[in-house]
Amino acid sequence: RKLKSGEVKKQLRKVSLGDNLLDLSNEMSQYRDRYTVTQIDKNNDTIEFANGIVLAAGEVLGNVLEGDVRRIQIRETVKAHLEKERQLFSQGIKILSLFFIDEVKKYRDYDQDDEKGDYAHIFEEEYEIQRQSLLEELELENSNYVTYIKRIDPANTHNGYFSIDKKTKRLVNPSGSDTKDVDAYELILKDKERLLSFDEDTRFIFSHSALREGWDNPNVFVMCMLKHSNNEISRRQEVGRGLRLCVKQSGE
């Protein structure tokens, strides 16, 4: 949206049939070519404009920064997670999602007061938006799932294990790291039973290089690659960390 000062500020908007992006953006020139919403197809997750352009969920048009693409990836991952979770919660199946990132500092930044990197902040923002949207949809439903997602703090439902030395910023043995890193190491790499319990709030895991060969979790239903890679073998190894036959709370 273009502000009075001429500055452009990116905003998330809900649109309906007949909405004109030119009006909603305070007449940004990019939307002068008949960007009026003429059709919204929920079944196919597409939106069509008067100029004939059709966009699917997650697609972008025009000049987009990499940070914007990463935000869209995180948003779509959270959305897919919640959809799958809503389907399988009643069966006692806990859903996990796994993010592979290219730089640890983008998730855990020890130079910041809250030690959170850009991806951690973006995740919490997008998760809260998706959660509130889902709660509005389920506002008349008094179910254990509604209670479950209301209970979990967005800041507590994501975690990552990187085990970084604060001085060198290099991966080290977890015994030499902060308590937070040691706890994450124990939870993600060792205590699979606890991780798969609904009593444990962690549902989204961020990884750099710690979760390669030797670690897997059958309840990882959604994966998001927040990094560039043309290595097919590496991609296959990463996909192999999850997407397997899942486990119920009973262990079955």
PDB file of C-alpha atoms in Angstrom:
ATOM      1  CA  ARG A   1       0.000   0.000   0.000  1.00  0.00           C
ATOM      2  CA  LYS A   2       1.282   3.479  -0.867  1.00  0.00           C
ATOM      3  CA  LEU A   3       1.334   5.822   2.122  1.00  0.00           C
ATOM      4  CA  LYS A   4       0.789   9.587   1.983  1.00  0.00           C
ATOM      5  CA  SER A   5       4.531  10.077   2.280  1.00  0.00           C
ATOM      6  CA  GLY A   6       4.986   8.105  -0.930  1.00  0.00           C
ATOM      7  CA  GLU A   7       6.532   5.167   0.930  1.00  0.00           C
ATOM      8  CA  VAL A   8       5.297   1.700   0.014  1.00  0.00           C
ATOM      9  CA  LYS A   9       4.368  -0.614   2.880  1.00  0.00           C
ATOM     10  CA  LYS A  10       3.523  -4.274   2.316  1.00  0.00           C
ATOM     11  CA  GLN A  11       0.263  -5.419   3.878  1.00  0.00           C
ATOM     12  CA  LEU A  12      -1.694  -8.660   4.086  1.00  0.00           C
ATOM     13  CA  ARG A  13      -5.275  -8.138   2.912  1.00  0.00           C
ATOM     14  CA  LYS A  14      -8.390 -10.262   2.546  1.00  0.00           C
ATOM     15  CA  VAL A  15     -10.152  -9.549  -0.750  1.00  0.00           C
ATOM     16  CA  SER A  16     -13.641 -10.328  -2.029  1.00  0.00           C
ATOM     17  CA  LEU A  17     -15.269 -10.434  -5.454  1.00  0.00           C
ATOM     18  CA  GLY A  18     -15.281  -6.994  -7.025  1.00  0.00           C
ATOM     19  CA  ASP A  19     -12.400  -5.625  -4.958  1.00  0.00           C
ATOM     20  CA  ASN A  20     -10.003  -3.448  -6.938  1.00  0.00           C
ATOM     21  CA  LEU A  21      -6.347  -3.704  -5.920  1.00  0.00           C
ATOM     22  CA  LEU A  22      -5.759  -0.218  -7.271  1.00  0.00           C
ATOM     23  CA  ASP A  23      -8.171   1.180  -4.688  1.00  0.00           C
ATOM     24  CA  LEU A  24      -6.935  -1.055  -1.868  1.00  0.00           C
ATOM     25  CA  SER A  25      -3.320  -0.043  -2.520  1.00  0.00           C
ATOM     26  CA  ASN A  26      -4.081   3.684  -2.527  1.00  0.00           C
ATOM     27  CA  GLU A  27      -3.572   3.767  -6.322  1.00  0.00           C
ATOM     28  CA  MET A  28      -0.217   2.089  -6.775  1.00  0.00           C
ATOM     29  CA  SER A  29       0.689   2.149 -10.462  1.00  0.00           C
ATOM     30  CA  GLN A  30       1.394  -1.615 -10.521  1.00  0.00           C
ATOM     31  CA  TYR A  31      -2.348  -2.271 -10.189  1.00  0.00           C
ATOM     32  CA  ARG A  32      -3.680   0.011 -12.912  1.00  0.00           C
ATOM     33  CA  ASP A  33      -4.164  -2.791 -15.435  1.00  0.00           C
ATOM     34  CA  ARG A  34      -7.645  -3.991 -14.363  1.00  0.00           C
ATOM     35  CA  TYR A  35      -6.700  -5.787 -11.146  1.00  0.00           C
ATOM     36  CA  THR A  36     -10.308  -6.250 -10.065  1.00  0.00           C
ATOM     37  CA  VAL A  37     -11.143  -9.612  -8.495  1.00  0.00           C
ATOM     38  CA  THR A  38     -13.567 -11.457 -10.791  1.00  0.00           C
ATOM     39  CA  GLN A  39     -13.356 -14.991  -9.415  1.00  0.00           C
ATOM     40  CA  ILE A  40     -12.160 -16.801  -6.279  1.00  0.00           C
ATOM     41  CA  ASP A  41     -11.921 -20.578  -6.629  1.00  0.00           C
ATOM     42  CA  LYS A  42     -11.599 -22.149  -3.188  1.00  0.00           C
ATOM     43  CA  ASN A  43     -11.409 -25.697  -4.548  1.00  0.00           C
ATOM     44  CA  ASN A  44      -8.333 -24.929  -6.635  1.00  0.00           C
ATOM     45  CA  ASP A  45      -6.964 -22.143  -4.409  1.00  0.00           C
ATOM     46  CA  THR A  46      -6.875 -19.626  -7.266  1.00  0.00           C
ATOM     47  CA  ILE A  47      -7.932 -16.035  -7.775  1.00  0.00           C
ATOM     48  CA  GLU A  48      -8.674 -14.394 -11.120  1.00  0.00           C
ATOM     49  CA  PHE A  49      -8.601 -10.721 -12.105  1.00  0.00           C
ATOM     50  CA  ALA A  50     -10.439  -8.747 -14.776  1.00  0.00           C
ATOM     51  CA  ASN A  51      -7.278  -8.653 -16.882  1.00  0.00           C
ATOM     52  CA  GLY A  52      -7.310 -12.464 -17.164  1.00  0.00           C
ATOM     53  CA  ILE A  53      -4.396 -13.119 -14.797  1.00  0.00           C
ATOM     54  CA  VAL A  54      -4.931 -16.161 -12.561  1.00  0.00           C
ATOM     55  CA  LEU A  55      -2.794 -16.709  -9.449  1.00  0.00           C
ATOM     56  CA  ALA A  56      -2.692 -19.857  -7.315  1.00  0.00           C
ATOM     57  CA  ALA A  57      -1.990 -19.849  -3.581  1.00  0.00           C
ATOM     58  CA  GLY A  58       1.703 -19.166  -3.004  1.00  0.00           C
ATOM     59  CA  GLU A  59       2.293 -17.644  -6.446  1.00  0.00           C
ATOM     60  CA  VAL A  60       3.603 -14.118  -6.797  1.00  0.00           C
ATOM     61  CA  LEU A  61       3.687 -11.624  -9.632  1.00  0.00           C
ATOM     62  CA  GLY A  62       6.104  -8.781 -10.296  1.00  0.00           C
ATOM     63  CA  ASN A  63       9.281  -7.825  -8.474  1.00  0.00           C
ATOM     64  CA  VAL A  64       9.523  -9.900  -5.310  1.00  0.00           C
ATOM     65  CA  LEU A  65      12.394  -9.988  -2.824  1.00  0.00           C
ATOM     66  CA  GLU A  66      13.677 -13.310  -1.538  1.00  0.00           C
ATOM     67  CA  GLY A  67      12.439 -12.394   1.932  1.00  0.00           C
ATOM     68  CA  ASP A  68       8.916 -12.127   0.553  1.00  0.00           C
ATOM     69  CA  VAL A  69       9.185 -15.566  -1.030  1.00  0.00           C
ATOM     70  CA  ARG A  70      10.425 -17.049   2.263  1.00  0.00           C
ATOM     71  CA  ARG A  71       7.489 -15.484   4.112  1.00  0.00           C
ATOM     72  CA  ILE A  72       5.078 -17.038   1.606  1.00  0.00           C
ATOM     73  CA  GLN A  73       6.776 -20.417   2.056  1.00  0.00           C
ATOM     74  CA  ILE A  74       6.444 -20.198   5.832  1.00  0.00           C
ATOM     75  CA  ARG A  75       2.821 -19.069   5.547  1.00  0.00           C
ATOM     76  CA  GLU A  76       1.901 -21.962   3.242  1.00  0.00           C
ATOM     77  CA  THR A  77       3.719 -24.449   5.478  1.00  0.00           C
ATOM     78  CA  VAL A  78       1.767 -23.311   8.540  1.00  0.00           C
ATOM     79  CA  LYS A  79      -1.466 -23.449   6.562  1.00  0.00           C
ATOM     80  CA  ALA A  80      -0.765 -26.997   5.317  1.00  0.00           C
ATOM     81  CA  HIS A  81       0.216 -28.053   8.838  1.00  0.00           C
ATOM     82  CA  LEU A  82      -3.012 -26.804  10.399  1.00  0.00           C
ATOM     83  CA  GLU A  83      -5.132 -28.409   7.688  1.00  0.00           C
ATOM     84  CA  LYS A  84      -3.488 -31.801   8.231  1.00  0.00           C
ATOM     85  CA  GLU A  85      -3.541 -31.390  12.012  1.00  0.00           C
ATOM     86  CA  ARG A  86      -7.246 -30.601  12.011  1.00  0.00           C
ATOM     87  CA  GLN A  87      -7.911 -33.815  10.058  1.00  0.00           C
ATOM     88  CA  LEU A  88      -5.825 -36.172  12.201  1.00  0.00           C
ATOM     89  CA  PHE A  89      -5.942 -34.737  15.742  1.00  0.00           C
ATOM     90  CA  SER A  90      -8.945 -36.837  16.760  1.00  0.00           C
ATOM     91  CA  GLN A  91      -7.060 -39.990  15.731  1.00  0.00           C
ATOM     92  CA  GLY A  92      -4.295 -39.243  18.240  1.00  0.00           C
ATOM     93  CA  ILE A  93      -1.755 -38.339  15.569  1.00  0.00           C
ATOM     94  CA  LYS A  94       0.527 -35.391  16.292  1.00  0.00           C
ATOM     95  CA  ILE A  95       1.592 -33.446  13.194  1.00  0.00           C
ATOM     96  CA  LEU A  96       5.131 -32.101  12.846  1.00  0.00           C
ATOM     97  CA  SER A  97       6.519 -29.749  10.215  1.00  0.00           C
ATOM     98  CA  LEU A  98      10.207 -29.406   9.356  1.00  0.00           C
ATOM     99  CA  PHE A  99      12.005 -26.341   7.982  1.00  0.00           C
ATOM    100  CA  PHE A 100      15.457 -26.681   6.421  1.00  0.00           C
ATOM    101  CA  ILE A 101      17.276 -23.328   6.512  1.00  0.00           C
ATOM    102  CA  ASP A 102      20.446 -22.063   4.829  1.00  0.00           C
ATOM    103  CA  GLU A 103      21.824 -20.026   7.722  1.00  0.00           C
ATOM    104  CA  VAL A 104      21.383 -20.630  11.442  1.00  0.00           C
ATOM    105  CA  LYS A 105      21.366 -16.904  12.226  1.00  0.00           C
ATOM    106  CA  LYS A 106      18.136 -16.493  10.283  1.00  0.00           C
ATOM    107  CA  TYR A 107      16.410 -18.560  12.954  1.00  0.00           C
ATOM    108  CA  ARG A 108      18.510 -18.142  16.098  1.00  0.00           C
ATOM    109  CA  ASP A 109      20.385 -14.868  16.356  1.00  0.00           C
ATOM    110  CA  TYR A 110      22.386 -14.525  19.568  1.00  0.00           C
ATOM    111  CA  ASP A 111      23.050 -10.851  18.801  1.00  0.00           C
ATOM    112  CA  GLN A 112      19.371 -10.043  19.400  1.00  0.00           C
ATOM    113  CA  ASP A 113      17.854  -9.616  22.858  1.00  0.00           C
ATOM    114  CA  ASP A 114      15.273 -12.340  22.213  1.00  0.00           C
ATOM    115  CA  GLU A 115      17.821 -14.479  20.298  1.00  0.00           C
ATOM    116  CA  LYS A 116      15.320 -14.845  17.450  1.00  0.00           C
ATOM    117  CA  GLY A 117      16.278 -14.483  13.814  1.00  0.00           C
ATOM    118  CA  ASP A 118      14.136 -13.305  10.906  1.00  0.00           C
ATOM    119  CA  TYR A 119      12.595 -16.713  10.218  1.00  0.00           C
ATOM    120  CA  ALA A 120      11.550 -17.130  13.857  1.00  0.00           C
ATOM    121  CA  HIS A 121       9.819 -13.740  13.852  1.00  0.00           C
ATOM    122  CA  ILE A 122       8.142 -14.373  10.504  1.00  0.00           C
ATOM    123  CA  PHE A 123       6.979 -17.787  11.659  1.00  0.00           C
ATOM    124  CA  GLU A 124       5.350 -16.434  14.822  1.00  0.00           C
ATOM    125  CA  GLU A 125       3.623 -13.646  12.874  1.00  0.00           C
ATOM    126  CA  GLU A 126       2.289 -15.973  10.188  1.00  0.00           C
ATOM    127  CA  TYR A 127       1.366 -18.721  12.645  1.00  0.00           C
ATOM    128  CA  GLU A 128      -0.715 -16.341  14.753  1.00  0.00           C
ATOM    129  CA  ILE A 129      -2.552 -15.048  11.668  1.00  0.00           C
ATOM    130  CA  GLN A 130      -3.353 -18.604  10.528  1.00  0.00           C
ATOM    131  CA  ARG A 131      -4.333 -19.698  14.021  1.00  0.00           C
ATOM    132  CA  GLN A 132      -6.730 -16.805  14.526  1.00  0.00           C
ATOM    133  CA  SER A 133      -8.267 -17.440  11.111  1.00  0.00           C
ATOM    134  CA  LEU A 134      -8.827 -21.090  12.006  1.00  0.00           C
ATOM    135  CA  LEU A 135     -10.293 -20.223  15.411  1.00  0.00           C
ATOM    136  CA  GLU A 136     -12.734 -17.833  13.740  1.00  0.00           C
ATOM    137  CA  GLU A 137     -13.791 -20.653  11.427  1.00  0.00           C
ATOM    138  CA  LEU A 138     -14.218 -23.014  14.395  1.00  0.00           C
ATOM    139  CA  GLU A 139     -15.688 -20.456  16.826  1.00  0.00           C
ATOM    140  CA  LEU A 140     -18.891 -22.467  17.314  1.00  0.00           C
ATOM    141  CA  GLU A 141     -17.036 -25.746  17.702  1.00  0.00           C
ATOM    142  CA  ASN A 142     -16.317 -26.861  21.239  1.00  0.00           C
ATOM    143  CA  SER A 143     -13.714 -29.532  20.557  1.00  0.00           C
ATOM    144  CA  ASN A 144     -10.496 -30.811  22.074  1.00  0.00           C
ATOM    145  CA  TYR A 145      -8.648 -29.531  19.000  1.00  0.00           C
ATOM    146  CA  VAL A 146      -9.833 -25.960  19.568  1.00  0.00           C
ATOM    147  CA  THR A 147      -8.687 -26.224  23.182  1.00  0.00           C
ATOM    148  CA  TYR A 148      -5.362 -27.618  21.975  1.00  0.00           C
ATOM    149  CA  ILE A 149      -4.471 -24.810  19.562  1.00  0.00           C
ATOM    150  CA  LYS A 150      -5.714 -22.161  22.003  1.00  0.00           C
ATOM    151  CA  ARG A 151      -3.438 -23.563  24.694  1.00  0.00           C
ATOM    152  CA  ILE A 152      -0.185 -23.425  22.751  1.00  0.00           C
ATOM    153  CA  ASP A 153       1.789 -20.181  22.719  1.00  0.00           C
ATOM    154  CA  PRO A 154       3.139 -19.419  19.202  1.00  0.00           C
ATOM    155  CA  ALA A 155       6.572 -18.777  20.721  1.00  0.00           C
ATOM    156  CA  ASN A 156       6.618 -22.275  22.238  1.00  0.00           C
ATOM    157  CA  THR A 157       5.461 -24.298  19.253  1.00  0.00           C
ATOM    158  CA  HIS A 158       8.643 -23.917  17.186  1.00  0.00           C
ATOM    159  CA  ASN A 159      12.113 -25.093  18.082  1.00  0.00           C
ATOM    160  CA  GLY A 160      15.455 -25.815  16.479  1.00  0.00           C
ATOM    161  CA  TYR A 161      18.653 -27.608  17.256  1.00  0.00           C
ATOM    162  CA  PHE A 162      21.885 -26.089  15.994  1.00  0.00           C
ATOM    163  CA  SER A 163      24.126 -26.120  19.061  1.00  0.00           C
ATOM    164  CA  ILE A 164      26.112 -22.979  18.301  1.00  0.00           C
ATOM    165  CA  ASP A 165      29.050 -21.570  20.184  1.00  0.00           C
ATOM    166  CA  LYS A 166      28.222 -17.914  20.855  1.00  0.00           C
ATOM    167  CA  LYS A 167      31.763 -16.726  20.130  1.00  0.00           C
ATOM    168  CA  THR A 168      32.666 -18.697  17.029  1.00  0.00           C
ATOM    169  CA  LYS A 169      29.077 -19.141  15.711  1.00  0.00           C
ATOM    170  CA  ARG A 170      30.121 -22.683  14.749  1.00  0.00           C
ATOM    171  CA  LEU A 171      28.333 -25.933  15.550  1.00  0.00           C
ATOM    172  CA  VAL A 172      29.674 -27.526  18.710  1.00  0.00           C
ATOM    173  CA  ASN A 173      28.948 -30.506  20.924  1.00  0.00           C
ATOM    174  CA  PRO A 174      25.612 -29.875  22.718  1.00  0.00           C
ATOM    175  CA  SER A 175      27.274 -30.288  26.126  1.00  0.00           C
ATOM    176  CA  GLY A 176      29.059 -26.982  25.522  1.00  0.00           C
ATOM    177  CA  SER A 177      25.955 -25.030  24.585  1.00  0.00           C
ATOM    178  CA  ASP A 178      23.291 -23.108  26.441  1.00  0.00           C
ATOM    179  CA  THR A 179      20.577 -24.918  28.377  1.00  0.00           C
ATOM    180  CA  LYS A 180      18.132 -23.949  25.648  1.00  0.00           C
ATOM    181  CA  ASP A 181      20.275 -25.680  23.037  1.00  0.00           C
ATOM    182  CA  VAL A 182      20.763 -28.753  25.204  1.00  0.00           C
ATOM    183  CA  ASP A 183      17.006 -29.032  25.819  1.00  0.00           C
ATOM    184  CA  ALA A 184      16.310 -28.727  22.103  1.00  0.00           C
ATOM    185  CA  TYR A 185      18.958 -31.356  21.369  1.00  0.00           C
ATOM    186  CA  GLU A 186      17.436 -33.789  23.863  1.00  0.00           C
ATOM    187  CA  LEU A 187      13.902 -33.199  22.587  1.00  0.00           C
ATOM    188  CA  ILE A 188      14.457 -33.232  18.827  1.00  0.00           C
ATOM    189  CA  LEU A 189      17.311 -35.687  18.419  1.00  0.00           C
ATOM    190  CA  LYS A 190      16.773 -38.076  21.317  1.00  0.00           C
ATOM    191  CA  ASP A 191      13.332 -37.988  22.956  1.00  0.00           C
ATOM    192  CA  LYS A 192      11.098 -38.918  20.012  1.00  0.00           C
ATOM    193  CA  GLU A 193       8.326 -40.203  22.295  1.00  0.00           C
ATOM    194  CA  ARG A 194       8.039 -36.865  24.069  1.00  0.00           C
ATOM    195  CA  LEU A 195       8.188 -34.948  20.782  1.00  0.00           C
ATOM    196  CA  LEU A 196       5.230 -36.968  19.490  1.00  0.00           C
ATOM    197  CA  SER A 197       3.147 -36.320  22.607  1.00  0.00           C
ATOM    198  CA  PHE A 198       0.388 -33.690  22.585  1.00  0.00           C
ATOM    199  CA  ASP A 199       1.724 -32.571  25.975  1.00  0.00           C
ATOM    200  CA  GLU A 200       4.824 -31.224  24.199  1.00  0.00           C
ATOM    201  CA  ASP A 201       4.092 -27.895  22.472  1.00  0.00           C
ATOM    202  CA  THR A 202       6.828 -28.205  19.807  1.00  0.00           C
ATOM    203  CA  ARG A 203       5.219 -28.883  16.422  1.00  0.00           C
ATOM    204  CA  PHE A 204       7.516 -26.969  14.033  1.00  0.00           C
ATOM    205  CA  ILE A 205      11.239 -27.805  13.835  1.00  0.00           C
ATOM    206  CA  PHE A 206      13.951 -25.665  12.218  1.00  0.00           C
ATOM    207  CA  SER A 207      17.143 -27.394  11.132  1.00  0.00           C
ATOM    208  CA  HIS A 208      20.364 -26.429   9.403  1.00  0.00           C
ATOM    209  CA  SER A 209      22.724 -29.395   9.279  1.00  0.00           C
ATOM    210  CA  ALA A 210      22.028 -31.296  12.485  1.00  0.00           C
ATOM    211  CA  LEU A 211      19.135 -33.364  11.146  1.00  0.00           C
ATOM    212  CA  ARG A 212      20.737 -35.270   8.327  1.00  0.00           C
ATOM    213  CA  GLU A 213      21.484 -38.959   8.073  1.00  0.00           C
ATOM    214  CA  GLY A 214      20.563 -40.885  11.196  1.00  0.00           C
ATOM    215  CA  TRP A 215      17.571 -38.776  12.285  1.00  0.00           C
ATOM    216  CA  ASP A 216      14.042 -39.203  11.105  1.00  0.00           C
ATOM    217  CA  ASN A 217      10.554 -38.734  12.471  1.00  0.00           C
ATOM    218  CA  PRO A 218       7.538 -40.491  10.959  1.00  0.00           C
ATOM    219  CA  ASN A 219       5.144 -37.706  11.974  1.00  0.00           C
ATOM    220  CA  VAL A 220       6.782 -35.018   9.831  1.00  0.00           C
ATOM    221  CA  PHE A 221       3.942 -34.365   7.388  1.00  0.00           C
ATOM    222  CA  VAL A 222       5.092 -31.027   5.945  1.00  0.00           C
ATOM    223  CA  MET A 223       8.555 -29.903   4.839  1.00  0.00           C
ATOM    224  CA  CYS A 224       9.701 -26.449   3.819  1.00  0.00           C
ATOM    225  CA  MET A 225      13.033 -25.738   2.127  1.00  0.00           C
ATOM    226  CA  LEU A 226      14.080 -22.210   3.100  1.00  0.00           C
ATOM    227  CA  LYS A 227      17.310 -22.449   1.154  1.00  0.00           C
ATOM    228  CA  HIS A 228      18.708 -22.912  -2.330  1.00  0.00           C
ATOM    229  CA  SER A 229      19.842 -26.364  -3.382  1.00  0.00           C
ATOM    230  CA  ASN A 230      20.425 -28.105  -6.695  1.00  0.00           C
ATOM    231  CA  ASN A 231      21.790 -31.234  -5.047  1.00  0.00           C
ATOM    232  CA  GLU A 232      19.277 -34.019  -5.716  1.00  0.00           C
ATOM    233  CA  ILE A 233      20.935 -36.451  -3.298  1.00  0.00           C
ATOM    234  CA  SER A 234      20.811 -33.882  -0.505  1.00  0.00           C
ATOM    235  CA  ARG A 235      17.151 -33.191  -1.258  1.00  0.00           C
ATOM    236  CA  ARG A 236      16.311 -36.908  -1.113  1.00  0.00           C
ATOM    237  CA  GLN A 237      18.094 -37.203   2.234  1.00  0.00           C
ATOM    238  CA  GLU A 238      16.165 -34.248   3.602  1.00  0.00           C
ATOM    239  CA  VAL A 239      12.820 -35.607   2.423  1.00  0.00           C
ATOM    240  CA  GLY A 240      13.777 -38.899   4.071  1.00  0.00           C
ATOM    241  CA  ARG A 241      13.751 -37.208   7.469  1.00  0.00           C
ATOM    242  CA  GLY A 242       9.950 -37.496   7.475  1.00  0.00           C
ATOM    243  CA  LEU A 243       6.963 -38.254   5.230  1.00  0.00           C
ATOM    244  CA  ARG A 244       6.723 -41.818   6.531  1.00  0.00           C
ATOM    245  CA  LEU A 245       4.013 -43.998   8.096  1.00  0.00           C
ATOM    246  CA  CYS A 246       2.972 -41.952  11.136  1.00  0.00           C
ATOM    247  CA  VAL A 247       2.573 -42.999  14.772  1.00  0.00           C
ATOM    248  CA  LYS A 248      -0.445 -42.528  17.061  1.00  0.00           C
ATOM    249  CA  GLN A 249      -0.255 -41.513  20.730  1.00  0.00           C
ATOM    250  CA  SER A 250      -0.559 -45.209  21.604  1.00  0.00           C
ATOM    251  CA  GLY A 251       2.612 -45.932  19.636  1.00  0.00           C
ATOM    252  CA  GLU A 252       0.700 -47.822  16.957  1.00  0.00           C
TER     253      GLU A 252
END
